[in-house]
mmCIF file of C-alpha atoms and ligand atoms in Angstrom:
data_model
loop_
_atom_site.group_PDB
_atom_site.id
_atom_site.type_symbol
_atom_site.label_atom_id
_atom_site.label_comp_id
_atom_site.label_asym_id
_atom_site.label_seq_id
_atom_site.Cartn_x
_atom_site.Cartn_y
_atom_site.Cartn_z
ATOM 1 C CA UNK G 804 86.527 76.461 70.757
ATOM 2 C CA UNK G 805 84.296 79.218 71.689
ATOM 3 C CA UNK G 806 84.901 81.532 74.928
ATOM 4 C CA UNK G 807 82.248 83.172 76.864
ATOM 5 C CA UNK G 808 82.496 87.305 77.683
ATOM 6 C CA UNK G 809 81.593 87.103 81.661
ATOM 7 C CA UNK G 810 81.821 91.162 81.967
ATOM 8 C CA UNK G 811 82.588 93.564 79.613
ATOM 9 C CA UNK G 812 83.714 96.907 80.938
ATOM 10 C CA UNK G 813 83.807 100.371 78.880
ATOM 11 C CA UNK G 814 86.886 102.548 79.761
ATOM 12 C CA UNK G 815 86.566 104.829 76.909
ATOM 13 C CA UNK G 816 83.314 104.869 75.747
ATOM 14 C CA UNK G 817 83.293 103.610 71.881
ATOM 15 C CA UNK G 818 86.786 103.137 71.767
ATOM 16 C CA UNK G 819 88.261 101.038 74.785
ATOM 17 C CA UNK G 820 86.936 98.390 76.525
ATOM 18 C CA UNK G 821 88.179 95.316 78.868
ATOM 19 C CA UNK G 822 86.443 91.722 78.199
ATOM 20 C CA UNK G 823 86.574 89.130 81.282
ATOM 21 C CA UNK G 824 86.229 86.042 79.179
ATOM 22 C CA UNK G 825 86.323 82.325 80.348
ATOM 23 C CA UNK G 826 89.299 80.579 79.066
ATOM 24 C CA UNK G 827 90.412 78.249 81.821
ATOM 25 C CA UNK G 828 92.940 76.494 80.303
ATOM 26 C CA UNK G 829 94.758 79.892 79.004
ATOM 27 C CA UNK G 830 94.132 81.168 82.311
ATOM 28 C CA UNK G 831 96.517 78.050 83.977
ATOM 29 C CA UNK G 832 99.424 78.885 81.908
ATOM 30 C CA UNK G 833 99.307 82.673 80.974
ATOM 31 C CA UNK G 834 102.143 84.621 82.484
ATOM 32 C CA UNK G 835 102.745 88.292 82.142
ATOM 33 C CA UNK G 836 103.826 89.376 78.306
ATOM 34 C CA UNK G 837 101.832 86.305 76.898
ATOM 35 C CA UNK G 838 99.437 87.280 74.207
ATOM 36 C CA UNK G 839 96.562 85.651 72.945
ATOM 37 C CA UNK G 840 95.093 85.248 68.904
ATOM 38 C CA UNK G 841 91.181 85.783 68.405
ATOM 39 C CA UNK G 842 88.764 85.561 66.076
ATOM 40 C CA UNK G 843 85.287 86.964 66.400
ATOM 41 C CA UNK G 844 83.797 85.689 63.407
ATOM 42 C CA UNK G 845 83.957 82.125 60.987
ATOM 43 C CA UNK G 846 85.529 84.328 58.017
ATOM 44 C CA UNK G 847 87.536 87.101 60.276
ATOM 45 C CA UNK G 848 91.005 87.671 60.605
ATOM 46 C CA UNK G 849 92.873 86.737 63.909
ATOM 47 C CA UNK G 850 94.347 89.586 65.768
ATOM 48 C CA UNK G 851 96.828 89.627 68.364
ATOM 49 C CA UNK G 852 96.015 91.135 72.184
ATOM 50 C CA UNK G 853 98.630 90.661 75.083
ATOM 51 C CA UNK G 854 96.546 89.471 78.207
ATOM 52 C CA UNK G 855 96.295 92.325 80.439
ATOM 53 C CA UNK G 856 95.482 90.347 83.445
ATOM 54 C CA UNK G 857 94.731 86.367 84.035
ATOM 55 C CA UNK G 858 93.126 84.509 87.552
ATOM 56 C CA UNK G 859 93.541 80.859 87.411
ATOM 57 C CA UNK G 860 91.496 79.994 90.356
ATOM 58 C CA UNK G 861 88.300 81.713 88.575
ATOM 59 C CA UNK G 862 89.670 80.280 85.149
ATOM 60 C CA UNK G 863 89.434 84.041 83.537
ATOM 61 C CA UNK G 864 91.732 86.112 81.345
ATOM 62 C CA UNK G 865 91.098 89.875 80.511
ATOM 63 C CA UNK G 866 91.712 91.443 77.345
ATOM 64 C CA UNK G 867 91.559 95.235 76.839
ATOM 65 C CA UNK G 868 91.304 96.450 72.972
ATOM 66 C CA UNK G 869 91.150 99.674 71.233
ATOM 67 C CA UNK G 870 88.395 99.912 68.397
ATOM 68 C CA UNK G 871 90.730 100.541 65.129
ATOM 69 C CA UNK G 872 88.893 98.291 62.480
ATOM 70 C CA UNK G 873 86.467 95.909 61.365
ATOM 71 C CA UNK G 874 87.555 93.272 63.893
ATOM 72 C CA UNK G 875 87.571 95.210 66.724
ATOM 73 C CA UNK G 876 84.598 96.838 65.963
ATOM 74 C CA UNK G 877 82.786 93.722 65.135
ATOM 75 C CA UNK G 878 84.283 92.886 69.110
ATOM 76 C CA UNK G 879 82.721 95.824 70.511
ATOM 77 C CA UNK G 880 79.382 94.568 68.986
ATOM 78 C CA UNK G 881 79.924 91.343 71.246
ATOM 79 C CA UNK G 882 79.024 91.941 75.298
ATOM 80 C CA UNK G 883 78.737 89.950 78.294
ATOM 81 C CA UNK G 884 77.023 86.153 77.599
ATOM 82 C CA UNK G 885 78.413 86.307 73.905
ATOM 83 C CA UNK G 886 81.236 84.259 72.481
ATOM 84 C CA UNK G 887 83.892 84.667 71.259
ATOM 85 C CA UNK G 888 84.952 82.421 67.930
ATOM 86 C CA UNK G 889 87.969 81.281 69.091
ATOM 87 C CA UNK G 890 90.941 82.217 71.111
ATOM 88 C CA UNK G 891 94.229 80.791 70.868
ATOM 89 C CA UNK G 892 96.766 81.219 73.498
ATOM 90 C CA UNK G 893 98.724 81.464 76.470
ATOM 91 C CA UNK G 894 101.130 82.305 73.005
ATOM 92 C CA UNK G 895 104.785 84.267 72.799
ATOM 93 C CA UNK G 896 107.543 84.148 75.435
ATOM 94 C CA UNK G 897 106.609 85.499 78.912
ATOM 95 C CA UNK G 898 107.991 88.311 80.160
ATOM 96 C CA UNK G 899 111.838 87.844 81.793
ATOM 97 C CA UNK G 900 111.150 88.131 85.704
ATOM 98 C CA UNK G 901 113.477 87.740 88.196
ATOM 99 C CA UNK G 902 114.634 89.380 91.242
ATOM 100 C CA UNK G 903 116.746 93.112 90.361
ATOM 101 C CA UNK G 904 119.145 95.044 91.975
ATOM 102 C CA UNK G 905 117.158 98.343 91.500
ATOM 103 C CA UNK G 906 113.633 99.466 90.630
ATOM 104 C CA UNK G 907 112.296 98.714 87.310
ATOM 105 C CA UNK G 908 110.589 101.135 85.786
ATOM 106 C CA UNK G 909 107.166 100.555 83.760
ATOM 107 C CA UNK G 910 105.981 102.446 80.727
ATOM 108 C CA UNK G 911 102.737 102.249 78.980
ATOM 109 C CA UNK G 912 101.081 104.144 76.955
ATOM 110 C CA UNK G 913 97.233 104.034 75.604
ATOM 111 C CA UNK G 914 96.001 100.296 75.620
ATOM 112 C CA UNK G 915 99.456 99.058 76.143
ATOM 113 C CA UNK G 916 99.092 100.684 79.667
ATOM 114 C CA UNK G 917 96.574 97.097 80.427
ATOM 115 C CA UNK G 918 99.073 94.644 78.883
ATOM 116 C CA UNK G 919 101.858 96.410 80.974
ATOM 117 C CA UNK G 920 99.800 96.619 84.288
ATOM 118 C CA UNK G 921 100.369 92.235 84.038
ATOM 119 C CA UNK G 922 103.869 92.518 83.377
ATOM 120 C CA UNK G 923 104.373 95.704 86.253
ATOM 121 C CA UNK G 924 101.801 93.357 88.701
ATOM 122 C CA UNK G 925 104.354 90.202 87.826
ATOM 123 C CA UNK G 926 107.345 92.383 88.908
ATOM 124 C CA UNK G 927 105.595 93.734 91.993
ATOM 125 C CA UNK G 928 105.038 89.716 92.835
ATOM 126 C CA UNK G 929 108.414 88.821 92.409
ATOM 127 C CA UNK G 930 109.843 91.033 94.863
ATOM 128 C CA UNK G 931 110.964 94.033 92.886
ATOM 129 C CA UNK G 932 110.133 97.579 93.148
ATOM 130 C CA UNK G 933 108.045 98.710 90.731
ATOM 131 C CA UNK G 934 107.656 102.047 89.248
ATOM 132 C CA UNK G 935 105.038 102.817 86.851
ATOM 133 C CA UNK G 936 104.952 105.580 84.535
ATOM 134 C CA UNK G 937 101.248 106.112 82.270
ATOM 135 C CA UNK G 938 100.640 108.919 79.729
ATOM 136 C CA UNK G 939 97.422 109.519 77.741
ATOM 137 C CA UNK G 940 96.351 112.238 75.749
ATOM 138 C CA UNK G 941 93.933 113.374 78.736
ATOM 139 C CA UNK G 942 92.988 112.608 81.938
ATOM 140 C CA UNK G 943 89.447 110.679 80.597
ATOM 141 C CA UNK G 944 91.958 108.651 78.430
ATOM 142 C CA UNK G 945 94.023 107.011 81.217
ATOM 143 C CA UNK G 946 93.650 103.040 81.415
ATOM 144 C CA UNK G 947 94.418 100.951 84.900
ATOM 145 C CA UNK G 948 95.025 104.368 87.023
ATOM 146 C CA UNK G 949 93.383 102.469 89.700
ATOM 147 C CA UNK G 950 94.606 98.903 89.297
ATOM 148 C CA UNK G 951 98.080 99.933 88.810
ATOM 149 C CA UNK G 952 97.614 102.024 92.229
ATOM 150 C CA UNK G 953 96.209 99.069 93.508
ATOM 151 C CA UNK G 954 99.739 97.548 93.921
ATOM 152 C CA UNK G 955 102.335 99.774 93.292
ATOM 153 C CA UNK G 956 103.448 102.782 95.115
ATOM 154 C CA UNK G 957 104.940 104.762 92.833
ATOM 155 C CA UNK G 958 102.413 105.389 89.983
ATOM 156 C CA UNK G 959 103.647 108.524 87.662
ATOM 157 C CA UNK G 960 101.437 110.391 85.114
ATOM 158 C CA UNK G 961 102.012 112.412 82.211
ATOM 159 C CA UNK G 962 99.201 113.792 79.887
ATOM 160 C CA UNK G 963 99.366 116.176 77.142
ATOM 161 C CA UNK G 964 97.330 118.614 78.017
ATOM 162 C CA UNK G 965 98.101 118.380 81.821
ATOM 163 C CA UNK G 966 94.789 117.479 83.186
ATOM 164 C CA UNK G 967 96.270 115.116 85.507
ATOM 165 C CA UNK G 968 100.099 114.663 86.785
ATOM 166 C CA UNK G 969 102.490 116.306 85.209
ATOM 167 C CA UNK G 970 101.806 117.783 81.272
ATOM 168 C CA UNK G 971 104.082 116.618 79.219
ATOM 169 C CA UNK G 972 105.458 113.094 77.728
ATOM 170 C CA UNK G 973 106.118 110.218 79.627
ATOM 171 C CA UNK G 974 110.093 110.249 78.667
ATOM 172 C CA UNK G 975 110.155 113.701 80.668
ATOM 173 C CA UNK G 976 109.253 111.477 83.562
ATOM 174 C CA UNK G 977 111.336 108.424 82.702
ATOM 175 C CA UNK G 978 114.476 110.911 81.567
ATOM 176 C CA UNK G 979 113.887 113.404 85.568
ATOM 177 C CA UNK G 980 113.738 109.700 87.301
ATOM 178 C CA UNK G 981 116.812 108.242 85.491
ATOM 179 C CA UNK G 982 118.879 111.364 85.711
ATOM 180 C CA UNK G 983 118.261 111.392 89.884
ATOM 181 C CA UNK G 984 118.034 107.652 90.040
ATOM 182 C CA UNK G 985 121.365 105.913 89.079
ATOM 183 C CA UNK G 986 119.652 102.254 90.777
ATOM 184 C CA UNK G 987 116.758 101.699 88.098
ATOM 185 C CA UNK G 988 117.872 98.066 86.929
ATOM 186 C CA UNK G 989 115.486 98.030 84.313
ATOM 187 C CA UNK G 990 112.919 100.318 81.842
ATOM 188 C CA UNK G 991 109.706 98.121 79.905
ATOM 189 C CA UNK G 992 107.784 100.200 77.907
ATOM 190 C CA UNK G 993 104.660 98.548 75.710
ATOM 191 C CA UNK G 994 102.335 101.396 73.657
ATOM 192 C CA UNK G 995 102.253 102.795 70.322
ATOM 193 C CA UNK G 996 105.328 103.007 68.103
ATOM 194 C CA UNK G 997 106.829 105.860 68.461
ATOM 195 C CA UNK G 998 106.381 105.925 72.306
ATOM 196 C CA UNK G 999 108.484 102.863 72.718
ATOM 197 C CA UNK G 1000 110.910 104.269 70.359
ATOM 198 C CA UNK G 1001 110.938 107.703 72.414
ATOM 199 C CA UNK G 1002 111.786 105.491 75.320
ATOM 200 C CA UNK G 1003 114.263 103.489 74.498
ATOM 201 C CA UNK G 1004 115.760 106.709 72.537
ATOM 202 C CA UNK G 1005 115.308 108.239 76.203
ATOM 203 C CA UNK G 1006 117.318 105.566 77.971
ATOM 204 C CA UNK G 1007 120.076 104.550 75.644
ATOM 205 C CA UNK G 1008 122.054 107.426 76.729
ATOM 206 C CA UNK G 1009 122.081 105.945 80.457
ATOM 207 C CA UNK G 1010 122.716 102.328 79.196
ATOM 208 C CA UNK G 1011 119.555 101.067 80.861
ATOM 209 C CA UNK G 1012 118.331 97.766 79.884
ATOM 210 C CA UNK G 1013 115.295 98.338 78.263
ATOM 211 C CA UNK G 1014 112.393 95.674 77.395
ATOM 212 C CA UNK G 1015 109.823 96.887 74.772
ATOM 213 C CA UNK G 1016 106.798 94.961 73.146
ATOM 214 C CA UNK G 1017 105.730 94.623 69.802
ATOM 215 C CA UNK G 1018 102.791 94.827 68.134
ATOM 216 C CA UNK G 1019 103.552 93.976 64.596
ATOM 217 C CA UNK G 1020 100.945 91.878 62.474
ATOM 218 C CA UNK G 1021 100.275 88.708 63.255
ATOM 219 C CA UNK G 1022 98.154 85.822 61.645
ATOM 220 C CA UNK G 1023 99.295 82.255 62.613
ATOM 221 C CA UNK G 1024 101.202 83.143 66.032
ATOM 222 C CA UNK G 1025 103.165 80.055 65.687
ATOM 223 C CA UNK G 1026 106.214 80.789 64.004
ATOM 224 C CA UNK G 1027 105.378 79.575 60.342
ATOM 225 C CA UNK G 1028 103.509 82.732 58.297
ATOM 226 C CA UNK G 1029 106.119 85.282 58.588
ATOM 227 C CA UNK G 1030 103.913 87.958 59.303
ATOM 228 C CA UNK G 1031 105.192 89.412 62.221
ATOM 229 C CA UNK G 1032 108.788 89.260 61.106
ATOM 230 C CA UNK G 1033 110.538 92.223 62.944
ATOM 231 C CA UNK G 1034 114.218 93.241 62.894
ATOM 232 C CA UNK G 1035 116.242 92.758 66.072
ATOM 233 C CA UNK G 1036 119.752 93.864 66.131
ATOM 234 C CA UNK G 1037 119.981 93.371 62.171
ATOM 235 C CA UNK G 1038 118.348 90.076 62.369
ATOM 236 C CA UNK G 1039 115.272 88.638 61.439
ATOM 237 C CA UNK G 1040 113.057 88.055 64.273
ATOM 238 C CA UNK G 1041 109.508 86.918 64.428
ATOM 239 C CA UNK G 1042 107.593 88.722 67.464
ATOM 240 C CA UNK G 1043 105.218 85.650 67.951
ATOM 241 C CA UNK G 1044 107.597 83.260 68.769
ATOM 242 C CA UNK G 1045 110.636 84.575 69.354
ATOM 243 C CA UNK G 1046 108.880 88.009 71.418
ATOM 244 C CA UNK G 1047 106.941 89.568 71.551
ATOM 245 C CA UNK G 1048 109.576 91.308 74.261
ATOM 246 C CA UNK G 1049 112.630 92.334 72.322
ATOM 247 C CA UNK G 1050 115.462 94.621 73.376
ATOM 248 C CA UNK G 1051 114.315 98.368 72.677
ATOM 249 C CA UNK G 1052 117.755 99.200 71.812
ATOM 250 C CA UNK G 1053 118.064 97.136 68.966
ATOM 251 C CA UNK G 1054 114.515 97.161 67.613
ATOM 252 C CA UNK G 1055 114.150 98.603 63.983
ATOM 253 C CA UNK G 1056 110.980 100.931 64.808
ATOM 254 C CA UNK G 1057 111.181 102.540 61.485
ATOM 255 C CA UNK G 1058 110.435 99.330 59.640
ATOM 256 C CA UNK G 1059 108.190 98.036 62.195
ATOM 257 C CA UNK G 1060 105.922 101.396 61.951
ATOM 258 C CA UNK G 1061 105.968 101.077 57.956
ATOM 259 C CA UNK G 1062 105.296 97.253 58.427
ATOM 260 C CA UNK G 1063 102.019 98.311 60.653
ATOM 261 C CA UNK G 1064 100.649 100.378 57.833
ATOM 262 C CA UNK G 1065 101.327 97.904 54.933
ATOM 263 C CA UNK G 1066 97.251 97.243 54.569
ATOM 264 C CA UNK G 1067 96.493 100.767 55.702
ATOM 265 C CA UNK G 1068 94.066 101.430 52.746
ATOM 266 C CA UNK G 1069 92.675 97.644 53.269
ATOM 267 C CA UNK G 1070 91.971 98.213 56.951
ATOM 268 C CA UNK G 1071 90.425 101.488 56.166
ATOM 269 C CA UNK G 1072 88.222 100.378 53.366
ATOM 270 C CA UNK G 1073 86.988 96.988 55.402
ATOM 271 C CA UNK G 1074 86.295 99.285 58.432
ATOM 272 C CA UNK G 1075 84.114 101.830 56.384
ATOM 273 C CA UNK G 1076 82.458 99.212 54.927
ATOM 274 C CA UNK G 1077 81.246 97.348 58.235
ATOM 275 C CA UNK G 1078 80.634 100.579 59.653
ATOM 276 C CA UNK G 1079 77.511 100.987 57.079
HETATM 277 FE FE1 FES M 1717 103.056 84.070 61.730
HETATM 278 FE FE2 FES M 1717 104.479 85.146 63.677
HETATM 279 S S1 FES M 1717 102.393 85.469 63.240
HETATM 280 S S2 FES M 1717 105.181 83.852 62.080
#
């Protein structure tokens, strides 16, 4: 069924942007690490995004994508009054929530910052102290500054070339707060790859539960295509159903990276030519 764009909001011109869209009946059910499959067009492919925020009363979800092929370049075509194809979801396992002993600590990194801002903002709810911790490249590249600040007290930045908090990686900040913080109860971290494998590298040595989320392929969402199979501890895991969340410290990142460029030269080649 088709779902309207109400707003559409660029945070990085041409390569981020945030879509308010009308889904009422994902909106009732979606909790924090839910994700939802789309597809902008009758012969597109479906693409996972994690639902970076949801309001039931006003029947909305937002989504917040990064334009890195056809399909979400063909979404960044679409704007406020459009439709979207269809959207499937509230899908995955929500986010574990429940009262801690000690802070939890927040990582995100690029558009994983939005989808972690829900799970952070479902922490904050639940009575928990939340610490968030956001690195970007630059300043002009940092997603939910304001919403997270919105909510939580403690909001942490790292960017690489030190235009705003502290230059550096965000594991500097995680590893200076877990080295004078012996409370933290918990670490999430959702971004690219190799920054959730940096952090759960980062906190392994302090034996910190830590929460990642993964991005692998996805095409069904349901359990039964096997695309998004993902190892877990040695085992085969499949991030739609039985994840997205996984435990960082058992995750193989090495095969999930070379899993995420499988169709590299695909992507690249379907991208160029919809760019023409
Ligand atoms: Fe098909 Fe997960 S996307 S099994």
């Amino acid at each position: 069924m088709p779902s309207r764009i109400l707003r559409k909001r660029k945070l990085i011109p041409g390569a981020t942007s945030e879509l308010v869209i009308s889904a009422p009946h994902i909106a009732a059910k979606a909790k924090p690490g839910n994700f939802v499959i789309l597809r902008v067009w009758e012969d597109g492919e479906r693409i996972p995004l994690t639902i970076a925020d949801a309001d039931p009363d006003a029947g909305t979800i937002t989504l917040v994508y990064l334009v890195m092929g056809k399909t979400t370049a063909h979404l960044e075509t679409l704007d406020a009054g459009d439709d979207i194809l269809d959207l499937c979801g509230p899908l995955g396992k929500a986010t574990e929530i429940h009262k801690l002993d000690g802070p939890v600590i927040c990582v995100g990194g690029g558009t994983g910052i939005a989808a972690m801002h829900h799970i952070a903002k479902g922490h904050h709810m639940a009575g928990n102290q939340v610490v968030t911790i956001i690195g970007a490249r630059c300043e002009d590249l940092l997603l939910f500054h304001d919403e997270l600040c919105s909510f939580c007290p403690e909001v942490l930045v790292a960017t690489n070339d030190g235009s705003c908090g502290r230059q550096g990686l965000v594991t500097d900040l995680l590893v200076e707060r877990l080295e004078n913080d012996k409370t933290v109860a918990e670490v999430v971290a959702i971004g690219p790859v190799p920054m959730m494998r940096a952090v759960a590298e980062a906190t392994k040595p302090f034996g910190v539960k830590t929460t990642v989320s993964l991005n692998s392929i996805m095409v069904d969402g349901i359990g039964m295509c096997g695309a998004c199979r993902v190892s877990v501890g040695g085992q085969t895991r499949f991030a739609c159903v039985d994840g997205p969340e996984f435990d960082g410290h058992a995750v193989d990142f090495t095969e999930l990276a070379a899993r995420l460029t499988a169709f590299k030269d695909q992507e690249r080649l379907s991208y160029e030519e919809f760019k023409k």
